[in-house]
């Protein structure tokens, strides 16, 4: 129905997560409508990130050099490592301004059903960083999902076995700050109840 | 917070319609995560449409040559012209398989409040096509919105003045096929009532 270049653009846009055929069409027509100097910078930006952005060789966060800016920052505490699933998860933790340690990006979560095993993630690299390097605490900040929890439990076991001196902690589960009890799902509320703290 | 190339990509993605800062971040991390051969085709496709796709010099539909494929198709009736706002609006009309005429893409709808006047749209080109060229009917298929309706009324007047022999028609308004009366808004229902047809 469309000219081949338009079809190709729609196909490529529809590959993006959360972008269906309709949205891809709408985005394609937007790109067609705007002047070149509003559309081509997106093409250039895609090419640029793929050419210049890679993985930090220490923590697997995004990096434009061999190591990322956090690993390069001497002021960051080397004895606390926060483990996250994806590079994008570093951002929300950084935004809290509560964490001054380093990171380790796993590259996903364990999910044997989907064929994601420990060797598909940066688990062995994490264990190498943790064992005998003066690390005192590992904060596991994987998602509060089934796979995220399974990954947390797996890592806790693996670290305890190889480096029992390292404290392994997990982000607290509970009611989101500012939320109404009325709207909390029963699993979150149950967890919040079990994890209740003394005032 | 991100490396400059990542920030640039997020900024460019956030310029797309309906893409906020959060979605742009999510898309950027997706692009960063996938292999080059899944990300670069999007960059190439954007560049390709901007380089190869222009406007049909007759009807202002998308075209990879001087005129679009519909204008080039001799089997399409030249005496009926369907007027739409945007190139993307040609597609839903084509999908109906009910229209065998030609198109005219206005490039938007009249909206004096937003500074969109007749001279900002392809109105004069439409009048040139309609006057003295054997056109028998103009089907106005602008959107059923305030600006779309205003544009339809404006065009109907303009055509009646210059080419009174041309029939000007408008897409019917009414209940969407398959919809429940219960869920129809009162304006649509009122319109459907006023436009009732004999059975």
mmCIF file of C-alpha atoms in Angstrom:
data_model
loop_
_atom_site.group_PDB
_atom_site.id
_atom_site.type_symbol
_atom_site.label_atom_id
_atom_site.label_comp_id
_atom_site.label_asym_id
_atom_site.label_seq_id
_atom_site.Cartn_x
_atom_site.Cartn_y
_atom_site.Cartn_z
ATOM 1 C CA UNK A 1 0.000 0.000 0.000
ATOM 2 C CA UNK A 2 2.923 2.342 0.703
ATOM 3 C CA UNK A 3 6.029 3.035 -1.329
ATOM 4 C CA UNK A 4 8.797 0.529 -0.416
ATOM 5 C CA UNK A 5 10.918 3.021 1.583
ATOM 6 C CA UNK A 6 7.868 3.945 3.667
ATOM 7 C CA UNK A 7 7.099 0.266 4.269
ATOM 8 C CA UNK A 8 10.679 -0.332 5.366
ATOM 9 C CA UNK A 9 10.501 2.553 7.838
ATOM 10 C CA UNK A 10 7.198 1.280 9.264
ATOM 11 C CA UNK A 11 8.659 -2.229 9.618
ATOM 12 C CA UNK A 12 11.724 -0.946 11.456
ATOM 13 C CA UNK A 13 9.691 1.306 13.751
ATOM 14 C CA UNK A 14 7.348 -1.579 14.574
ATOM 15 C CA UNK A 15 10.344 -3.552 15.880
ATOM 16 C CA UNK A 16 10.679 -1.095 18.765
ATOM 17 C CA UNK A 17 9.189 -2.341 22.042
ATOM 18 C CA UNK A 18 5.630 -1.168 22.621
ATOM 19 C CA UNK A 19 5.293 0.108 19.051
ATOM 20 C CA UNK A 20 2.563 -1.678 17.093
ATOM 21 C CA UNK A 21 1.757 -1.419 13.415
ATOM 22 C CA UNK A 22 -0.580 1.572 13.895
ATOM 23 C CA UNK A 23 1.874 3.539 16.014
ATOM 24 C CA UNK A 24 4.678 2.713 13.585
ATOM 25 C CA UNK A 25 2.558 4.133 10.750
ATOM 26 C CA UNK A 26 1.819 7.271 12.742
ATOM 27 C CA UNK A 27 5.513 7.744 13.588
ATOM 28 C CA UNK A 28 6.527 7.109 9.967
ATOM 29 C CA UNK A 29 4.104 9.750 8.708
ATOM 30 C CA UNK A 30 5.441 12.140 11.306
ATOM 31 C CA UNK A 31 8.990 11.504 10.108
ATOM 32 C CA UNK A 32 7.841 12.009 6.518
ATOM 33 C CA UNK A 33 6.103 15.259 7.379
ATOM 34 C CA UNK A 34 8.822 17.057 9.341
ATOM 35 C CA UNK A 35 11.743 18.797 7.616
ATOM 36 C CA UNK A 36 14.981 16.854 7.126
ATOM 37 C CA UNK A 37 16.716 18.701 9.960
ATOM 38 C CA UNK A 38 14.155 17.338 12.416
ATOM 39 C CA UNK A 39 14.156 13.757 11.109
ATOM 40 C CA UNK A 40 17.770 13.035 10.211
ATOM 41 C CA UNK A 41 19.209 13.779 13.685
ATOM 42 C CA UNK A 42 17.302 10.705 14.925
ATOM 43 C CA UNK A 43 18.954 8.537 12.260
ATOM 44 C CA UNK A 44 22.326 10.017 13.193
ATOM 45 C CA UNK A 45 21.714 9.541 16.920
ATOM 46 C CA UNK A 46 20.876 5.855 16.425
ATOM 47 C CA UNK A 47 24.002 5.332 14.357
ATOM 48 C CA UNK A 48 26.109 7.288 16.843
ATOM 49 C CA UNK A 49 25.074 5.296 19.920
ATOM 50 C CA UNK A 50 25.645 2.026 18.100
ATOM 51 C CA UNK A 51 29.098 3.217 17.026
ATOM 52 C CA UNK A 52 30.274 4.901 20.223
ATOM 53 C CA UNK A 53 28.480 3.328 23.160
ATOM 54 C CA UNK A 54 29.589 -0.050 24.429
ATOM 55 C CA UNK A 55 29.809 -1.896 27.745
ATOM 56 C CA UNK A 56 32.027 -1.014 30.688
ATOM 57 C CA UNK A 57 34.561 -3.852 30.924
ATOM 58 C CA UNK A 58 34.275 -3.845 34.717
ATOM 59 C CA UNK A 59 30.565 -3.462 35.463
ATOM 60 C CA UNK A 60 28.852 -3.790 32.022
ATOM 61 C CA UNK A 61 27.098 -0.453 32.402
ATOM 62 C CA UNK A 62 26.961 1.703 29.245
ATOM 63 C CA UNK A 63 30.342 3.247 28.475
ATOM 64 C CA UNK A 64 31.831 5.372 25.723
ATOM 65 C CA UNK A 65 35.314 4.338 26.886
ATOM 66 C CA UNK A 66 36.732 1.038 28.182
ATOM 67 C CA UNK A 67 35.164 1.691 31.582
ATOM 68 C CA UNK A 68 32.068 3.698 32.495
ATOM 69 C CA UNK A 69 31.978 7.060 34.216
ATOM 70 C CA UNK A 70 30.941 5.538 37.539
ATOM 71 C CA UNK A 71 33.802 3.014 37.541
ATOM 72 C CA UNK A 72 36.187 5.859 36.627
ATOM 73 C CA UNK A 73 34.980 7.994 39.516
ATOM 74 C CA UNK A 74 37.455 7.510 42.381
ATOM 75 C CA UNK A 75 35.020 9.022 44.871
ATOM 76 C CA UNK A 76 32.589 6.133 44.423
ATOM 77 C CA UNK A 77 32.957 3.551 47.193
ATOM 78 C CA UNK A 78 34.537 0.381 45.826
ATOM 79 C CA UNK A 79 33.421 -1.799 48.708
ATOM 80 C CA UNK A 80 29.684 -1.642 47.939
ATOM 81 C CA UNK A 81 28.323 -3.009 44.663
ATOM 82 C CA UNK A 82 24.725 -2.616 43.533
ATOM 83 C CA UNK A 83 23.589 -5.380 41.156
ATOM 84 C CA UNK A 84 20.976 -4.429 38.554
ATOM 85 C CA UNK A 85 19.456 -6.254 35.608
ATOM 86 C CA UNK A 86 19.857 -3.712 32.803
ATOM 87 C CA UNK A 87 21.949 -0.575 32.159
ATOM 88 C CA UNK A 88 18.725 1.450 32.341
ATOM 89 C CA UNK A 89 18.278 0.353 35.953
ATOM 90 C CA UNK A 90 21.376 2.284 37.042
ATOM 91 C CA UNK A 91 19.530 5.565 36.432
ATOM 92 C CA UNK A 92 16.681 5.213 38.949
ATOM 93 C CA UNK A 93 19.163 4.126 41.638
ATOM 94 C CA UNK A 94 21.426 7.091 40.844
ATOM 95 C CA UNK A 95 18.432 9.440 40.998
ATOM 96 C CA UNK A 96 17.808 8.539 44.647
ATOM 97 C CA UNK A 97 21.181 10.113 45.597
ATOM 98 C CA UNK A 98 21.306 7.441 48.298
ATOM 99 C CA UNK A 99 23.933 5.185 46.765
ATOM 100 C CA UNK A 100 27.612 6.069 46.575
ATOM 101 C CA UNK A 101 29.009 2.660 45.579
ATOM 102 C CA UNK A 102 29.649 0.951 42.243
ATOM 103 C CA UNK A 103 27.342 -1.080 40.012
ATOM 104 C CA UNK A 104 27.249 -4.419 38.294
ATOM 105 C CA UNK A 105 24.882 -4.869 35.342
ATOM 106 C CA UNK A 106 23.833 -8.497 34.872
ATOM 107 C CA UNK A 107 22.363 -8.045 31.393
ATOM 108 C CA UNK A 108 19.003 -9.555 32.368
ATOM 109 C CA UNK A 109 17.442 -11.841 34.947
ATOM 110 C CA UNK A 110 17.544 -15.609 35.311
ATOM 111 C CA UNK A 111 14.660 -17.269 33.550
ATOM 112 C CA UNK A 112 15.268 -20.965 32.845
ATOM 113 C CA UNK A 113 11.899 -21.168 31.049
ATOM 114 C CA UNK A 114 13.162 -18.617 28.508
ATOM 115 C CA UNK A 115 16.580 -20.243 28.391
ATOM 116 C CA UNK A 116 18.337 -17.540 30.421
ATOM 117 C CA UNK A 117 20.846 -19.308 32.680
ATOM 118 C CA UNK A 118 23.624 -17.856 34.885
ATOM 119 C CA UNK A 119 26.164 -18.227 32.076
ATOM 120 C CA UNK A 120 23.997 -15.966 29.867
ATOM 121 C CA UNK A 121 24.363 -13.158 32.413
ATOM 122 C CA UNK A 122 27.448 -11.397 33.813
ATOM 123 C CA UNK A 123 27.342 -13.581 36.923
ATOM 124 C CA UNK A 124 30.842 -15.059 36.829
ATOM 125 C CA UNK A 125 32.284 -11.553 36.356
ATOM 126 C CA UNK A 126 30.320 -10.433 39.412
ATOM 127 C CA UNK A 127 31.684 -13.293 41.511
ATOM 128 C CA UNK A 128 35.245 -12.439 40.403
ATOM 129 C CA UNK A 129 34.709 -8.827 41.456
ATOM 130 C CA UNK A 130 33.283 -9.836 44.815
ATOM 131 C CA UNK A 131 35.724 -12.548 45.881
ATOM 132 C CA UNK A 132 38.899 -11.297 47.596
ATOM 133 C CA UNK A 133 38.603 -7.665 46.494
ATOM 134 C CA UNK A 134 37.593 -6.035 49.753
ATOM 135 C CA UNK A 135 33.919 -5.829 48.795
ATOM 136 C CA UNK A 136 31.862 -5.583 51.976
ATOM 137 C CA UNK A 137 28.305 -5.423 50.671
ATOM 138 C CA UNK A 138 26.367 -6.504 47.606
ATOM 139 C CA UNK A 139 23.038 -4.687 47.231
ATOM 140 C CA UNK A 140 20.840 -6.761 44.932
ATOM 141 C CA UNK A 141 18.555 -4.383 43.063
ATOM 142 C CA UNK A 142 17.037 -6.727 40.492
ATOM 143 C CA UNK A 143 13.365 -6.100 39.686
ATOM 144 C CA UNK A 144 10.651 -7.079 42.164
ATOM 145 C CA UNK A 145 9.380 -9.622 39.625
ATOM 146 C CA UNK A 146 9.450 -13.424 39.670
ATOM 147 C CA UNK A 147 12.619 -13.552 37.588
ATOM 148 C CA UNK A 148 14.203 -10.656 39.489
ATOM 149 C CA UNK A 149 13.536 -12.368 42.834
ATOM 150 C CA UNK A 150 14.834 -15.703 41.550
ATOM 151 C CA UNK A 151 18.005 -13.977 40.357
ATOM 152 C CA UNK A 152 18.446 -12.298 43.742
ATOM 153 C CA UNK A 153 18.133 -15.618 45.586
ATOM 154 C CA UNK A 154 20.535 -17.327 43.193
ATOM 155 C CA UNK A 155 23.143 -14.566 43.567
ATOM 156 C CA UNK A 156 22.794 -14.517 47.358
ATOM 157 C CA UNK A 157 23.528 -18.256 47.477
ATOM 158 C CA UNK A 158 26.416 -18.043 45.023
ATOM 159 C CA UNK A 159 28.069 -15.172 46.881
ATOM 160 C CA UNK A 160 27.547 -16.714 50.324
ATOM 161 C CA UNK A 161 29.262 -19.866 49.100
ATOM 162 C CA UNK A 162 32.309 -18.168 47.641
ATOM 163 C CA UNK A 163 32.625 -15.040 49.772
ATOM 164 C CA UNK A 164 30.807 -15.530 53.084
ATOM 165 C CA UNK A 165 32.368 -12.317 54.429
ATOM 166 C CA UNK A 166 30.320 -10.216 51.961
ATOM 167 C CA UNK A 167 26.943 -8.987 53.248
ATOM 168 C CA UNK A 168 24.247 -9.588 50.645
ATOM 169 C CA UNK A 169 21.244 -7.260 50.879
ATOM 170 C CA UNK A 170 18.097 -6.765 48.832
ATOM 171 C CA UNK A 171 15.965 -3.673 48.185
ATOM 172 C CA UNK A 172 13.021 -3.551 50.596
ATOM 173 C CA UNK A 173 9.579 -4.506 49.300
ATOM 174 C CA UNK A 174 6.528 -2.701 50.597
ATOM 175 C CA UNK A 175 4.008 0.038 49.970
ATOM 176 C CA UNK A 176 5.103 2.710 47.508
ATOM 177 C CA UNK A 177 5.580 5.992 49.356
ATOM 178 C CA UNK A 178 2.459 8.140 49.018
ATOM 179 C CA UNK A 179 0.206 5.236 48.082
ATOM 180 C CA UNK A 180 -3.170 4.373 49.624
ATOM 181 C CA UNK A 181 -3.562 1.074 51.456
ATOM 182 C CA UNK A 182 -6.894 0.715 49.666
ATOM 183 C CA UNK A 183 -5.197 0.435 46.290
ATOM 184 C CA UNK A 184 -2.299 -1.812 47.311
ATOM 185 C CA UNK A 185 -2.394 -5.308 45.842
ATOM 186 C CA UNK A 186 -2.515 -8.072 48.453
ATOM 187 C CA UNK A 187 0.940 -9.426 47.633
ATOM 188 C CA UNK A 188 2.607 -6.051 48.150
ATOM 189 C CA UNK A 189 0.579 -5.460 51.294
ATOM 190 C CA UNK A 190 1.399 -8.932 52.639
ATOM 191 C CA UNK A 191 5.073 -8.317 52.013
ATOM 192 C CA UNK A 192 4.870 -4.889 53.666
ATOM 193 C CA UNK A 193 3.233 -6.504 56.688
ATOM 194 C CA UNK A 194 5.832 -9.254 57.036
ATOM 195 C CA UNK A 195 8.629 -6.698 56.642
ATOM 196 C CA UNK A 196 7.133 -4.268 59.181
ATOM 197 C CA UNK A 197 9.671 -2.186 61.102
ATOM 198 C CA UNK A 198 9.669 -0.856 64.679
ATOM 199 C CA UNK A 199 8.890 2.826 65.036
ATOM 200 C CA UNK B 1 23.265 11.320 33.748
ATOM 201 C CA UNK B 2 23.857 9.462 30.465
ATOM 202 C CA UNK B 3 26.762 9.612 28.077
ATOM 203 C CA UNK B 4 26.225 12.432 25.518
ATOM 204 C CA UNK B 5 25.375 10.104 22.569
ATOM 205 C CA UNK B 6 22.718 8.384 24.695
ATOM 206 C CA UNK B 7 21.285 11.755 25.714
ATOM 207 C CA UNK B 8 21.139 12.827 22.087
ATOM 208 C CA UNK B 9 19.278 9.664 21.120
ATOM 209 C CA UNK B 10 16.781 10.119 23.963
ATOM 210 C CA UNK B 11 16.221 13.751 22.938
ATOM 211 C CA UNK B 12 15.584 12.814 19.317
ATOM 212 C CA UNK B 13 13.256 9.942 20.228
ATOM 213 C CA UNK B 14 11.302 12.221 22.574
ATOM 214 C CA UNK B 15 10.560 14.514 19.611
ATOM 215 C CA UNK B 16 8.372 11.806 18.086
ATOM 216 C CA UNK B 17 4.647 12.313 18.648
ATOM 217 C CA UNK B 18 3.314 10.475 21.697
ATOM 218 C CA UNK B 19 6.809 9.621 22.922
ATOM 219 C CA UNK B 20 7.552 11.111 26.340
ATOM 220 C CA UNK B 21 10.852 11.215 28.199
ATOM 221 C CA UNK B 22 10.279 7.819 29.845
ATOM 222 C CA UNK B 23 9.320 6.061 26.622
ATOM 223 C CA UNK B 24 12.248 7.696 24.835
ATOM 224 C CA UNK B 25 14.581 6.303 27.502
ATOM 225 C CA UNK B 26 13.065 2.855 27.178
ATOM 226 C CA UNK B 27 13.393 2.931 23.379
ATOM 227 C CA UNK B 28 16.968 4.214 23.611
ATOM 228 C CA UNK B 29 17.953 1.382 25.939
ATOM 229 C CA UNK B 30 16.319 -1.063 23.573
ATOM 230 C CA UNK B 31 18.328 0.351 20.669
ATOM 231 C CA UNK B 32 21.481 0.140 22.783
ATOM 232 C CA UNK B 33 20.768 -3.453 23.734
ATOM 233 C CA UNK B 34 20.005 -4.983 20.334
ATOM 234 C CA UNK B 35 22.759 -5.926 17.868
ATOM 235 C CA UNK B 36 23.765 -3.397 15.212
ATOM 236 C CA UNK B 37 21.917 -5.244 12.479
ATOM 237 C CA UNK B 38 18.659 -4.708 14.324
ATOM 238 C CA UNK B 39 19.230 -1.045 15.184
ATOM 239 C CA UNK B 40 20.962 0.421 12.143
ATOM 240 C CA UNK B 41 18.228 -0.491 9.625
ATOM 241 C CA UNK B 42 15.976 1.989 11.452
ATOM 242 C CA UNK B 43 18.559 4.750 11.010
ATOM 243 C CA UNK B 44 18.894 3.802 7.346
ATOM 244 C CA UNK B 45 15.133 3.660 6.830
ATOM 245 C CA UNK B 46 14.684 7.165 8.263
ATOM 246 C CA UNK B 47 17.431 8.513 6.025
ATOM 247 C CA UNK B 48 16.018 6.667 3.014
ATOM 248 C CA UNK B 49 12.470 8.018 3.328
ATOM 249 C CA UNK B 50 13.754 11.542 3.770
ATOM 250 C CA UNK B 51 15.942 11.153 0.691
ATOM 251 C CA UNK B 52 13.559 9.313 -1.617
ATOM 252 C CA UNK B 53 10.011 10.131 -0.598
ATOM 253 C CA UNK B 54 8.516 13.469 -1.557
ATOM 254 C CA UNK B 55 5.132 14.874 -2.511
ATOM 255 C CA UNK B 56 3.147 14.052 -5.609
ATOM 256 C CA UNK B 57 3.110 17.245 -7.678
ATOM 257 C CA UNK B 58 -0.535 16.696 -8.555
ATOM 258 C CA UNK B 59 -2.219 15.519 -5.347
ATOM 259 C CA UNK B 60 0.486 15.978 -2.642
ATOM 260 C CA UNK B 61 0.229 12.347 -1.577
ATOM 261 C CA UNK B 62 3.552 10.633 -0.800
ATOM 262 C CA UNK B 63 5.508 9.871 -3.947
ATOM 263 C CA UNK B 64 8.898 8.436 -4.832
ATOM 264 C CA UNK B 65 8.598 9.942 -8.310
ATOM 265 C CA UNK B 66 7.172 13.238 -9.568
ATOM 266 C CA UNK B 67 3.656 11.876 -9.219
ATOM 267 C CA UNK B 68 2.273 9.236 -6.854
ATOM 268 C CA UNK B 69 1.220 5.718 -7.771
ATOM 269 C CA UNK B 70 -2.466 6.572 -7.609
ATOM 270 C CA UNK B 71 -2.134 9.581 -9.949
ATOM 271 C CA UNK B 72 -0.089 7.368 -12.316
ATOM 272 C CA UNK B 73 -2.770 4.692 -12.353
ATOM 273 C CA UNK B 74 -4.863 5.269 -15.490
ATOM 274 C CA UNK B 75 -7.609 3.009 -14.153
ATOM 275 C CA UNK B 76 -8.402 5.416 -11.329
ATOM 276 C CA UNK B 77 -11.367 7.645 -12.168
ATOM 277 C CA UNK B 78 -10.199 11.204 -12.792
ATOM 278 C CA UNK B 79 -13.612 12.764 -12.318
ATOM 279 C CA UNK B 80 -13.915 12.020 -8.600
ATOM 280 C CA UNK B 81 -11.440 13.505 -6.109
ATOM 281 C CA UNK B 82 -11.305 12.592 -2.450
ATOM 282 C CA UNK B 83 -9.883 15.360 -0.260
ATOM 283 C CA UNK B 84 -7.990 14.293 2.868
ATOM 284 C CA UNK B 85 -5.960 16.160 5.449
ATOM 285 C CA UNK B 86 -2.756 14.117 5.575
ATOM 286 C CA UNK B 87 -1.010 11.525 3.363
ATOM 287 C CA UNK B 88 -1.732 8.930 6.053
ATOM 288 C CA UNK B 89 -5.454 9.476 5.529
ATOM 289 C CA UNK B 90 -5.262 8.019 2.015
ATOM 290 C CA UNK B 91 -4.633 4.570 3.480
ATOM 291 C CA UNK B 92 -7.859 4.054 5.444
ATOM 292 C CA UNK B 93 -9.891 5.226 2.433
ATOM 293 C CA UNK B 94 -7.984 2.846 0.135
ATOM 294 C CA UNK B 95 -8.554 0.004 2.577
ATOM 295 C CA UNK B 96 -12.315 0.302 2.170
ATOM 296 C CA UNK B 97 -11.994 -0.727 -1.514
ATOM 297 C CA UNK B 98 -14.978 1.562 -2.075
ATOM 298 C CA UNK B 99 -13.198 4.431 -3.769
ATOM 299 C CA UNK B 100 -11.846 4.309 -7.323
ATOM 300 C CA UNK B 101 -11.112 8.006 -7.829
ATOM 301 C CA UNK B 102 -8.087 10.205 -7.182
ATOM 302 C CA UNK B 103 -6.994 12.038 -4.044
ATOM 303 C CA UNK B 104 -5.982 15.475 -2.948
ATOM 304 C CA UNK B 105 -3.950 15.856 0.230
ATOM 305 C CA UNK B 106 -4.446 19.248 1.863
ATOM 306 C CA UNK B 107 -1.497 18.996 4.237
ATOM 307 C CA UNK B 108 -3.611 19.697 7.326
ATOM 308 C CA UNK B 109 -6.887 21.304 8.338
ATOM 309 C CA UNK B 110 -7.868 24.938 8.643
ATOM 310 C CA UNK B 111 -7.292 26.258 12.137
ATOM 311 C CA UNK B 112 -7.131 30.062 12.287
ATOM 312 C CA UNK B 113 -6.401 29.859 16.042
ATOM 313 C CA UNK B 114 -3.199 27.941 15.270
ATOM 314 C CA UNK B 115 -2.437 30.181 12.307
ATOM 315 C CA UNK B 116 -3.372 27.608 9.658
ATOM 316 C CA UNK B 117 -5.131 29.527 6.856
ATOM 317 C CA UNK B 118 -6.171 28.342 3.360
ATOM 318 C CA UNK B 119 -2.861 29.522 1.899
ATOM 319 C CA UNK B 120 -0.995 27.203 4.295
ATOM 320 C CA UNK B 121 -2.798 24.207 2.786
ATOM 321 C CA UNK B 122 -2.946 22.902 -0.803
ATOM 322 C CA UNK B 123 -6.308 24.604 -1.340
ATOM 323 C CA UNK B 124 -5.488 26.720 -4.403
ATOM 324 C CA UNK B 125 -4.024 23.626 -6.102
ATOM 325 C CA UNK B 126 -7.263 21.784 -5.349
ATOM 326 C CA UNK B 127 -9.364 24.555 -6.873
ATOM 327 C CA UNK B 128 -7.165 24.519 -9.993
ATOM 328 C CA UNK B 129 -7.676 20.772 -10.325
ATOM 329 C CA UNK B 130 -11.416 21.068 -9.861
ATOM 330 C CA UNK B 131 -12.207 24.027 -12.090
ATOM 331 C CA UNK B 132 -12.709 23.207 -15.778
ATOM 332 C CA UNK B 133 -11.137 19.753 -15.685
ATOM 333 C CA UNK B 134 -14.191 17.564 -15.954
ATOM 334 C CA UNK B 135 -14.274 16.789 -12.224
ATOM 335 C CA UNK B 136 -17.806 15.743 -11.315
ATOM 336 C CA UNK B 137 -17.530 15.101 -7.586
ATOM 337 C CA UNK B 138 -15.388 16.162 -4.697
ATOM 338 C CA UNK B 139 -15.636 13.818 -1.694
ATOM 339 C CA UNK B 140 -14.466 15.719 1.361
ATOM 340 C CA UNK B 141 -12.912 13.221 3.751
ATOM 341 C CA UNK B 142 -11.338 15.541 6.285
ATOM 342 C CA UNK B 143 -11.478 14.345 9.907
ATOM 343 C CA UNK B 144 -14.750 14.478 11.852
ATOM 344 C CA UNK B 145 -13.162 17.053 14.185
ATOM 345 C CA UNK B 146 -13.866 20.754 14.633
ATOM 346 C CA UNK B 147 -11.038 21.750 12.307
ATOM 347 C CA UNK B 148 -11.872 18.979 9.822
ATOM 348 C CA UNK B 149 -15.519 20.072 9.671
ATOM 349 C CA UNK B 150 -14.552 23.749 9.315
ATOM 350 C CA UNK B 151 -12.223 22.813 6.451
ATOM 351 C CA UNK B 152 -14.997 20.820 4.765
ATOM 352 C CA UNK B 153 -17.411 23.758 4.954
ATOM 353 C CA UNK B 154 -14.779 26.171 3.687
ATOM 354 C CA UNK B 155 -13.917 23.935 0.715
ATOM 355 C CA UNK B 156 -17.582 23.340 -0.114
ATOM 356 C CA UNK B 157 -18.154 27.109 -0.309
ATOM 357 C CA UNK B 158 -14.989 27.755 -2.301
ATOM 358 C CA UNK B 159 -15.772 25.027 -4.838
ATOM 359 C CA UNK B 160 -19.436 25.999 -5.177
ATOM 360 C CA UNK B 161 -18.361 29.548 -5.974
ATOM 361 C CA UNK B 162 -15.800 28.647 -8.643
ATOM 362 C CA UNK B 163 -17.181 25.379 -10.026
ATOM 363 C CA UNK B 164 -20.919 25.110 -9.279
ATOM 364 C CA UNK B 165 -21.160 22.082 -11.588
ATOM 365 C CA UNK B 166 -19.032 19.970 -9.198
ATOM 366 C CA UNK B 167 -20.968 17.972 -6.587
ATOM 367 C CA UNK B 168 -19.384 18.392 -3.173
ATOM 368 C CA UNK B 169 -20.029 15.526 -0.754
ATOM 369 C CA UNK B 170 -18.894 14.720 2.768
ATOM 370 C CA UNK B 171 -18.329 11.394 4.532
ATOM 371 C CA UNK B 172 -21.386 10.425 6.562
ATOM 372 C CA UNK B 173 -21.300 10.886 10.330
ATOM 373 C CA UNK B 174 -23.042 8.359 12.545
ATOM 374 C CA UNK B 175 -22.646 5.326 14.716
ATOM 375 C CA UNK B 176 -19.536 3.249 14.060
ATOM 376 C CA UNK B 177 -20.559 -0.093 12.568
ATOM 377 C CA UNK B 178 -20.726 -2.732 15.285
ATOM 378 C CA UNK B 179 -20.979 -0.231 18.132
ATOM 379 C CA UNK B 180 -23.528 -0.237 20.951
ATOM 380 C CA UNK B 181 -25.961 2.657 21.242
ATOM 381 C CA UNK B 182 -25.278 2.599 24.963
ATOM 382 C CA UNK B 183 -21.667 3.643 24.454
ATOM 383 C CA UNK B 184 -22.224 6.259 21.758
ATOM 384 C CA UNK B 185 -21.504 9.830 22.803
ATOM 385 C CA UNK B 186 -24.480 12.158 22.529
ATOM 386 C CA UNK B 187 -23.016 14.244 19.708
ATOM 387 C CA UNK B 188 -22.430 11.212 17.488
ATOM 388 C CA UNK B 189 -25.843 9.832 18.358
ATOM 389 C CA UNK B 190 -27.518 13.188 17.680
ATOM 390 C CA UNK B 191 -25.792 13.360 14.318
ATOM 391 C CA UNK B 192 -26.797 9.781 13.508
ATOM 392 C CA UNK B 193 -30.396 10.653 14.355
ATOM 393 C CA UNK B 194 -30.479 13.783 12.197
ATOM 394 C CA UNK B 195 -28.895 11.869 9.315
ATOM 395 C CA UNK B 196 -31.251 8.887 9.611
ATOM 396 C CA UNK B 197 -31.979 7.104 6.356
ATOM 397 C CA UNK B 198 -35.110 5.362 5.083
ATOM 398 C CA UNK B 199 -34.993 1.545 5.169
#
